[in-house]
mmCIF file of C-alpha atoms in Angstrom:
data_model
loop_
_atom_site.group_PDB
_atom_site.id
_atom_site.type_symbol
_atom_site.label_atom_id
_atom_site.label_comp_id
_atom_site.label_asym_id
_atom_site.label_seq_id
_atom_site.Cartn_x
_atom_site.Cartn_y
_atom_site.Cartn_z
ATOM 1 C CA MET A 10 -213.964 56.119 131.402
ATOM 2 C CA ILE A 11 -213.818 59.422 132.640
ATOM 3 C CA THR A 12 -215.372 58.410 136.127
ATOM 4 C CA ASN A 13 -213.004 55.771 136.563
ATOM 5 C CA ARG A 14 -210.007 57.855 135.794
ATOM 6 C CA ARG A 15 -211.123 60.379 138.343
ATOM 7 C CA LYS A 16 -211.595 57.889 140.880
ATOM 8 C CA HIS A 17 -208.128 56.768 140.031
ATOM 9 C CA ILE A 18 -206.815 59.849 140.462
ATOM 10 C CA ALA A 19 -209.059 60.568 143.499
ATOM 11 C CA VAL A 20 -207.665 57.589 145.232
ATOM 12 C CA ALA A 21 -203.589 58.233 144.082
ATOM 13 C CA MET A 22 -204.093 61.620 145.634
ATOM 14 C CA THR A 23 -205.473 60.323 149.246
ATOM 15 C CA LEU A 24 -202.498 57.827 149.325
ATOM 16 C CA ILE A 25 -199.983 60.575 148.563
ATOM 17 C CA ALA A 26 -201.653 63.296 150.658
ATOM 18 C CA PRO A 27 -200.189 62.021 153.870
ATOM 19 C CA PHE A 28 -196.230 61.838 152.644
ATOM 20 C CA VAL A 29 -196.755 65.420 150.713
ATOM 21 C CA LEU A 30 -198.445 66.822 153.849
ATOM 22 C CA ILE A 31 -195.394 65.375 156.266
ATOM 23 C CA PHE A 32 -192.656 66.296 153.665
ATOM 24 C CA GLY A 33 -194.046 69.639 153.485
ATOM 25 C CA LEU A 34 -194.655 70.017 157.250
ATOM 26 C CA VAL A 35 -190.959 68.749 158.416
ATOM 27 C CA PHE A 36 -188.896 69.548 155.559
ATOM 28 C CA LEU A 37 -189.898 71.815 152.733
ATOM 29 C CA TYR A 38 -191.602 74.756 155.165
ATOM 30 C CA PRO A 39 -188.063 74.694 157.312
ATOM 31 C CA THR A 40 -186.233 74.721 154.267
ATOM 32 C CA ILE A 41 -188.104 78.231 153.163
ATOM 33 C CA ARG A 42 -187.798 79.642 156.376
ATOM 34 C CA VAL A 43 -184.178 79.038 156.846
ATOM 35 C CA ILE A 44 -183.518 80.564 153.521
ATOM 36 C CA GLU A 45 -185.288 83.371 154.134
ATOM 37 C CA LEU A 46 -183.834 83.932 157.764
ATOM 38 C CA SER A 47 -180.396 83.815 155.886
ATOM 39 C CA PHE A 48 -181.493 86.945 154.559
ATOM 40 C CA THR A 49 -182.412 88.720 158.023
ATOM 41 C CA ASN A 50 -180.566 89.651 161.397
ATOM 42 C CA ALA A 51 -183.186 87.853 163.053
ATOM 43 C CA PRO A 52 -182.576 86.311 166.594
ATOM 44 C CA LEU A 53 -182.964 82.408 167.031
ATOM 45 C CA ILE A 54 -186.882 83.338 167.979
ATOM 46 C CA GLY A 55 -188.781 86.106 166.590
ATOM 47 C CA SER A 56 -188.479 88.063 163.361
ATOM 48 C CA GLY A 57 -185.573 90.483 162.441
ATOM 49 C CA GLU A 58 -184.668 93.347 159.630
ATOM 50 C CA TRP A 59 -184.056 92.266 156.289
ATOM 51 C CA VAL A 60 -180.366 92.829 155.248
ATOM 52 C CA GLY A 61 -179.826 91.003 151.907
ATOM 53 C CA LEU A 62 -176.596 89.533 151.413
ATOM 54 C CA GLU A 63 -174.817 90.758 154.463
ATOM 55 C CA ASN A 64 -174.819 87.453 156.200
ATOM 56 C CA TYR A 65 -173.288 85.944 153.265
ATOM 57 C CA ARG A 66 -170.671 88.434 153.303
ATOM 58 C CA ARG A 67 -169.666 88.105 156.887
ATOM 59 C CA LEU A 68 -169.292 84.391 156.045
ATOM 60 C CA LEU A 69 -166.683 85.318 153.117
ATOM 61 C CA THR A 70 -164.709 87.260 155.913
ATOM 62 C CA ASP A 71 -165.142 84.693 159.021
ATOM 63 C CA ASN A 72 -162.162 82.908 159.747
ATOM 64 C CA LEU A 73 -163.866 80.617 161.624
ATOM 65 C CA PHE A 74 -166.215 79.703 158.891
ATOM 66 C CA TYR A 75 -162.964 78.767 156.600
ATOM 67 C CA THR A 76 -161.500 76.552 159.498
ATOM 68 C CA SER A 77 -164.599 74.803 159.958
ATOM 69 C CA LEU A 78 -165.059 74.261 156.393
ATOM 70 C CA LYS A 79 -161.317 72.981 156.181
ATOM 71 C CA ASN A 80 -161.907 70.427 159.257
ATOM 72 C CA ASN A 81 -165.380 69.108 157.742
ATOM 73 C CA GLY A 82 -162.957 68.026 154.433
ATOM 74 C CA TYR A 83 -160.274 66.816 156.732
ATOM 75 C CA PHE A 84 -162.574 64.614 158.406
ATOM 76 C CA VAL A 85 -164.160 63.296 155.000
ATOM 77 C CA LEU A 86 -161.120 62.390 153.842
ATOM 78 C CA LEU A 87 -160.067 60.212 156.815
ATOM 79 C CA THR A 88 -163.907 58.553 157.187
ATOM 80 C CA VAL A 89 -165.338 58.178 153.379
ATOM 81 C CA VAL A 90 -162.719 55.957 151.629
ATOM 82 C CA PRO A 91 -161.292 54.374 154.831
ATOM 83 C CA THR A 92 -164.649 53.186 156.083
ATOM 84 C CA THR A 93 -166.011 52.016 152.570
ATOM 85 C CA VAL A 94 -162.515 49.715 152.137
ATOM 86 C CA ILE A 95 -162.729 48.563 155.989
ATOM 87 C CA ALA A 96 -166.410 47.565 155.653
ATOM 88 C CA LEU A 97 -165.848 45.882 152.375
ATOM 89 C CA ALA A 98 -163.048 43.730 153.925
ATOM 90 C CA ILE A 99 -165.256 42.938 156.638
ATOM 91 C CA ALA A 100 -168.194 41.915 154.022
ATOM 92 C CA LEU A 101 -165.805 39.525 151.926
ATOM 93 C CA ALA A 102 -164.560 37.850 155.208
ATOM 94 C CA VAL A 103 -168.183 37.534 156.715
ATOM 95 C CA ASN A 104 -169.352 36.127 153.560
ATOM 96 C CA ARG A 105 -167.180 33.137 153.806
ATOM 97 C CA LEU A 106 -168.918 32.158 156.928
ATOM 98 C CA SER A 107 -172.288 30.277 156.991
ATOM 99 C CA GLY A 108 -175.019 29.310 159.394
ATOM 100 C CA ARG A 109 -174.941 30.657 163.034
ATOM 101 C CA MET A 110 -171.478 31.751 163.146
ATOM 102 C CA GLN A 111 -172.206 34.655 160.304
ATOM 103 C CA ALA A 112 -175.077 35.477 162.160
ATOM 104 C CA LEU A 113 -173.077 35.769 165.215
ATOM 105 C CA VAL A 114 -170.330 37.989 163.332
ATOM 106 C CA LEU A 115 -172.628 40.095 161.831
ATOM 107 C CA ALA A 116 -174.179 40.878 164.945
ATOM 108 C CA ILE A 117 -170.941 41.664 166.315
ATOM 109 C CA PHE A 118 -170.000 44.152 163.740
ATOM 110 C CA PHE A 119 -173.661 45.382 163.697
ATOM 111 C CA LEU A 120 -174.041 46.117 167.608
ATOM 112 C CA PRO A 121 -171.980 49.484 167.776
ATOM 113 C CA TYR A 122 -174.663 50.941 165.124
ATOM 114 C CA ILE A 123 -177.545 50.605 167.444
ATOM 115 C CA LEU A 124 -175.970 52.317 170.264
ATOM 116 C CA PRO A 125 -176.749 56.251 170.954
ATOM 117 C CA VAL A 126 -174.072 58.594 170.050
ATOM 118 C CA SER A 127 -173.861 59.437 173.914
ATOM 119 C CA VAL A 128 -173.172 56.273 174.747
ATOM 120 C CA VAL A 129 -170.363 55.319 172.123
ATOM 121 C CA THR A 130 -168.439 59.034 172.960
ATOM 122 C CA GLN A 131 -168.596 57.754 176.710
ATOM 123 C CA ILE A 132 -167.171 54.209 175.861
ATOM 124 C CA TRP A 133 -164.261 55.970 174.092
ATOM 125 C CA ALA A 134 -163.834 58.731 176.372
ATOM 126 C CA TRP A 135 -163.405 56.237 179.360
ATOM 127 C CA MET A 136 -160.853 53.794 176.840
ATOM 128 C CA LEU A 137 -159.077 56.797 175.679
ATOM 129 C CA ASP A 138 -159.023 58.806 179.395
ATOM 130 C CA PHE A 139 -155.249 59.951 179.731
ATOM 131 C CA GLN A 140 -154.598 58.685 183.086
ATOM 132 C CA PHE A 141 -157.034 55.595 183.333
ATOM 133 C CA GLY A 142 -157.936 54.520 179.777
ATOM 134 C CA ILE A 143 -157.160 50.965 178.653
ATOM 135 C CA LEU A 144 -156.243 52.199 175.276
ATOM 136 C CA GLN A 145 -153.429 54.553 176.447
ATOM 137 C CA PRO A 146 -150.380 51.434 176.921
ATOM 138 C CA VAL A 147 -151.329 50.994 173.093
ATOM 139 C CA ILE A 148 -150.755 54.668 172.271
ATOM 140 C CA ALA A 149 -147.651 54.976 174.308
ATOM 141 C CA PHE A 150 -146.111 51.872 172.718
ATOM 142 C CA PHE A 151 -146.325 53.764 169.357
ATOM 143 C CA ALA A 152 -146.063 57.235 170.438
ATOM 144 C CA GLY A 153 -143.621 56.640 173.289
ATOM 145 C CA GLU A 154 -145.569 58.476 175.768
ATOM 146 C CA PRO A 155 -149.286 58.567 176.830
ATOM 147 C CA VAL A 156 -151.481 61.234 175.235
ATOM 148 C CA ALA A 157 -154.625 63.375 175.560
ATOM 149 C CA VAL A 158 -155.864 62.552 172.189
ATOM 150 C CA PHE A 159 -158.862 65.126 172.821
ATOM 151 C CA LYS A 160 -156.230 67.938 173.697
ATOM 152 C CA GLN A 161 -153.808 67.575 171.144
ATOM 153 C CA PRO A 162 -154.794 68.965 167.687
ATOM 154 C CA ALA A 163 -152.694 66.613 165.635
ATOM 155 C CA TRP A 164 -154.876 63.588 167.366
ATOM 156 C CA VAL A 165 -158.296 64.787 168.097
ATOM 157 C CA MET A 166 -159.780 64.813 164.166
ATOM 158 C CA PRO A 167 -157.918 61.014 163.512
ATOM 159 C CA THR A 168 -159.291 59.648 166.707
ATOM 160 C CA VAL A 169 -162.969 60.634 165.923
ATOM 161 C CA ALA A 170 -162.442 59.495 162.840
ATOM 162 C CA ALA A 171 -161.411 56.214 164.337
ATOM 163 C CA VAL A 172 -164.818 56.325 166.714
ATOM 164 C CA THR A 173 -167.176 56.950 163.929
ATOM 165 C CA ILE A 174 -165.782 54.718 161.742
ATOM 166 C CA TRP A 175 -166.324 51.817 164.667
ATOM 167 C CA TRP A 176 -169.617 52.917 165.326
ATOM 168 C CA THR A 177 -171.046 53.263 161.830
ATOM 169 C CA ASN A 178 -169.576 50.713 160.025
ATOM 170 C CA GLY A 179 -171.741 47.875 160.845
ATOM 171 C CA PHE A 180 -174.615 49.502 158.289
ATOM 172 C CA ASN A 181 -171.853 49.501 155.387
ATOM 173 C CA VAL A 182 -171.156 45.717 156.219
ATOM 174 C CA LEU A 183 -174.734 45.244 155.569
ATOM 175 C CA LEU A 184 -174.704 46.906 152.535
ATOM 176 C CA PHE A 185 -171.912 45.168 151.281
ATOM 177 C CA ILE A 186 -172.996 41.473 152.318
ATOM 178 C CA ALA A 187 -176.356 42.588 150.469
ATOM 179 C CA GLY A 188 -174.823 43.022 147.387
ATOM 180 C CA LEU A 189 -172.507 40.269 147.800
ATOM 181 C CA ARG A 190 -175.483 38.065 147.997
ATOM 182 C CA ASN A 191 -176.913 38.991 144.997
ATOM 183 C CA ILE A 192 -173.804 38.095 142.861
ATOM 184 C CA PRO A 193 -174.682 34.633 140.899
ATOM 185 C CA THR A 194 -172.843 31.997 142.138
ATOM 186 C CA ASP A 195 -172.768 30.727 138.621
ATOM 187 C CA LEU A 196 -170.207 33.291 137.506
ATOM 188 C CA TYR A 197 -168.072 32.052 140.495
ATOM 189 C CA GLU A 198 -168.120 28.769 139.181
ATOM 190 C CA ALA A 199 -167.925 29.233 135.589
ATOM 191 C CA ALA A 200 -164.607 31.613 136.120
ATOM 192 C CA SER A 201 -163.430 28.941 138.559
ATOM 193 C CA LEU A 202 -163.664 26.122 135.686
ATOM 194 C CA ASP A 203 -161.728 28.498 133.448
ATOM 195 C CA GLY A 204 -159.051 28.556 135.832
ATOM 196 C CA ALA A 205 -159.561 32.118 137.439
ATOM 197 C CA THR A 206 -157.461 32.845 140.619
ATOM 198 C CA ARG A 207 -158.932 34.593 143.982
ATOM 199 C CA ARG A 208 -157.638 37.822 142.964
ATOM 200 C CA GLN A 209 -158.868 37.500 139.303
ATOM 201 C CA LEU A 210 -162.325 36.230 140.698
ATOM 202 C CA PHE A 211 -162.854 39.755 142.727
ATOM 203 C CA MET A 212 -161.453 41.707 140.014
ATOM 204 C CA LYS A 213 -163.138 40.472 137.268
ATOM 205 C CA VAL A 214 -166.398 39.215 139.082
ATOM 206 C CA THR A 215 -167.118 40.638 142.423
ATOM 207 C CA TRP A 216 -165.306 44.030 141.927
ATOM 208 C CA PRO A 217 -167.594 44.972 138.997
ATOM 209 C CA LEU A 218 -171.144 43.699 140.251
ATOM 210 C CA LEU A 219 -170.636 45.210 143.448
ATOM 211 C CA TRP A 220 -169.646 48.535 142.209
ATOM 212 C CA PRO A 221 -173.335 50.300 142.337
ATOM 213 C CA VAL A 222 -173.241 49.040 146.235
ATOM 214 C CA THR A 223 -169.858 50.755 146.630
ATOM 215 C CA ALA A 224 -170.853 54.001 144.949
ATOM 216 C CA LEU A 225 -174.213 53.779 147.614
ATOM 217 C CA VAL A 226 -171.848 53.451 150.369
ATOM 218 C CA LEU A 227 -169.716 56.020 149.210
ATOM 219 C CA THR A 228 -172.474 58.530 148.291
ATOM 220 C CA LEU A 229 -174.044 57.980 152.164
ATOM 221 C CA GLN A 230 -170.832 58.139 154.003
ATOM 222 C CA LEU A 231 -170.187 61.379 152.380
ATOM 223 C CA ILE A 232 -173.695 63.046 153.300
ATOM 224 C CA LEU A 233 -173.024 61.570 156.569
ATOM 225 C CA GLN A 234 -169.575 62.371 157.478
ATOM 226 C CA LEU A 235 -170.204 66.132 156.060
ATOM 227 C CA LYS A 236 -172.752 66.463 158.740
ATOM 228 C CA LEU A 237 -170.528 66.044 161.570
ATOM 229 C CA PHE A 238 -171.535 67.219 164.754
ATOM 230 C CA ASP A 239 -172.187 65.085 167.531
ATOM 231 C CA GLN A 240 -168.833 62.953 168.167
ATOM 232 C CA VAL A 241 -167.176 65.855 167.993
ATOM 233 C CA TYR A 242 -169.235 67.979 170.343
ATOM 234 C CA LEU A 243 -169.271 65.131 172.796
ATOM 235 C CA LEU A 244 -165.668 64.443 172.704
ATOM 236 C CA SER A 245 -163.877 67.418 172.326
ATOM 237 C CA GLY A 246 -166.291 70.447 171.974
ATOM 238 C CA GLY A 247 -164.482 71.835 168.815
ATOM 239 C CA GLY A 248 -160.997 72.184 170.639
ATOM 240 C CA PRO A 249 -158.144 72.282 171.186
ATOM 241 C CA PHE A 250 -157.639 75.446 169.291
ATOM 242 C CA ASN A 251 -160.598 75.101 166.910
ATOM 243 C CA SER A 252 -159.019 72.203 165.441
ATOM 244 C CA SER A 253 -161.946 69.694 165.650
ATOM 245 C CA TYR A 254 -164.371 72.957 164.755
ATOM 246 C CA VAL A 255 -166.788 71.934 162.186
ATOM 247 C CA LEU A 256 -169.730 73.900 160.155
ATOM 248 C CA LEU A 257 -172.717 72.372 162.572
ATOM 249 C CA MET A 258 -170.773 73.173 165.655
ATOM 250 C CA MET A 259 -170.927 77.070 164.345
ATOM 251 C CA VAL A 260 -174.292 76.763 163.235
ATOM 252 C CA TYR A 261 -175.000 75.765 166.885
ATOM 253 C CA ARG A 262 -173.065 78.437 168.622
ATOM 254 C CA GLU A 263 -174.729 81.065 166.361
ATOM 255 C CA ALA A 264 -178.260 79.936 166.881
ATOM 256 C CA PHE A 265 -177.926 78.796 170.540
ATOM 257 C CA GLN A 266 -175.153 80.428 171.969
ATOM 258 C CA LEU A 267 -175.478 83.807 170.356
ATOM 259 C CA ASN A 268 -178.836 84.081 169.286
ATOM 260 C CA ASN A 269 -178.000 84.977 165.771
ATOM 261 C CA GLY A 270 -180.314 83.080 163.906
ATOM 262 C CA GLY A 271 -179.977 84.688 160.451
ATOM 263 C CA TYR A 272 -176.200 83.944 160.541
ATOM 264 C CA ALA A 273 -176.451 80.586 161.355
ATOM 265 C CA SER A 274 -179.137 79.884 158.813
ATOM 266 C CA ALA A 275 -176.813 81.273 155.933
ATOM 267 C CA VAL A 276 -174.121 78.738 157.450
ATOM 268 C CA ALA A 277 -176.512 76.195 157.589
ATOM 269 C CA LEU A 278 -177.711 76.929 153.933
ATOM 270 C CA VAL A 279 -174.347 76.741 152.800
ATOM 271 C CA LEU A 280 -173.356 73.523 154.110
ATOM 272 C CA PHE A 281 -176.513 72.101 152.722
ATOM 273 C CA VAL A 282 -175.575 73.181 149.205
ATOM 274 C CA VAL A 283 -172.008 72.154 149.990
ATOM 275 C CA ILE A 284 -173.590 68.552 151.003
ATOM 276 C CA MET A 285 -175.987 68.585 147.997
ATOM 277 C CA VAL A 286 -173.440 69.785 145.279
ATOM 278 C CA VAL A 287 -170.887 67.543 146.028
ATOM 279 C CA SER A 288 -173.049 64.338 146.782
ATOM 280 C CA VAL A 289 -174.585 64.546 143.453
ATOM 281 C CA LEU A 290 -171.042 65.042 141.589
ATOM 282 C CA GLN A 291 -169.754 62.058 143.335
ATOM 283 C CA PHE A 292 -172.708 60.259 142.868
ATOM 284 C CA GLN A 293 -172.596 60.677 139.058
ATOM 285 C CA LEU A 294 -168.902 60.801 139.187
ATOM 286 C CA LEU A 295 -168.931 57.124 140.493
ATOM 287 C CA ARG A 296 -171.757 55.704 138.151
ATOM 288 C CA ILE A 297 -169.687 57.139 135.125
ATOM 289 C CA GLY A 298 -166.945 55.191 136.421
ATOM 290 C CA GLY A 299 -168.976 52.114 137.005
ATOM 291 C CA ARG A 300 -169.913 52.030 133.070
ATOM 292 C CA LYS A 301 -166.016 52.067 132.083
#
């Protein structure tokens, strides 16, 4: 009995050893190093002196940090709930299709998601170009004149949000489609026999059973959008006048441009804590809301 148990433990340890090794090398060790560096004045490469909480005190008096934090929050408001609502509406429409038509429409919506961010931003930079962009007539129709969207503080973040929603929403649609397909059709048939309308079917059957998927999508989107960097860096560079400057751009600037590895680590650690706390709180609140 003891020998068999030891064999089972040995087999289990052998199976989990690759994961533990990769996790420790790729995530745990870098996390510990970032925490350690955040308490030093080290450059990006090399050691530095221990400065304690000096980097965090500096962070509390850095106006650029507060601007970046505000822009991150603004972008979350522009993307997380809207992209979830749009994905749900698309999934409900696609779910009514069948066969090759459904597969074709799903492929169309999912196609942008497989494109690299450099391609996505280049496509939209061309379409929104102030002089030759094919979308400028549409903008002029609503705004009264063409607008250089990436050079106007009021336009830049909503535009980046629209690009992000177009780019990433295909994955959310797939999640909702999977959730819709897991709802038993018997429930719809029984409700229809009782005289339920389409609105009642959605509110009493679809929405409650789809709530766990909705909570997952909202949480994933919150985490992803708080980590905003690529689109802003490639489309606007953080401008104009820091109106699209975000926390990861601050990390990039301090680490790779100013060679302040310690301060960049402090900013990165604060962002990590914000993402962890906000995402956990949101997921728990959504779970509580789903039980009511």
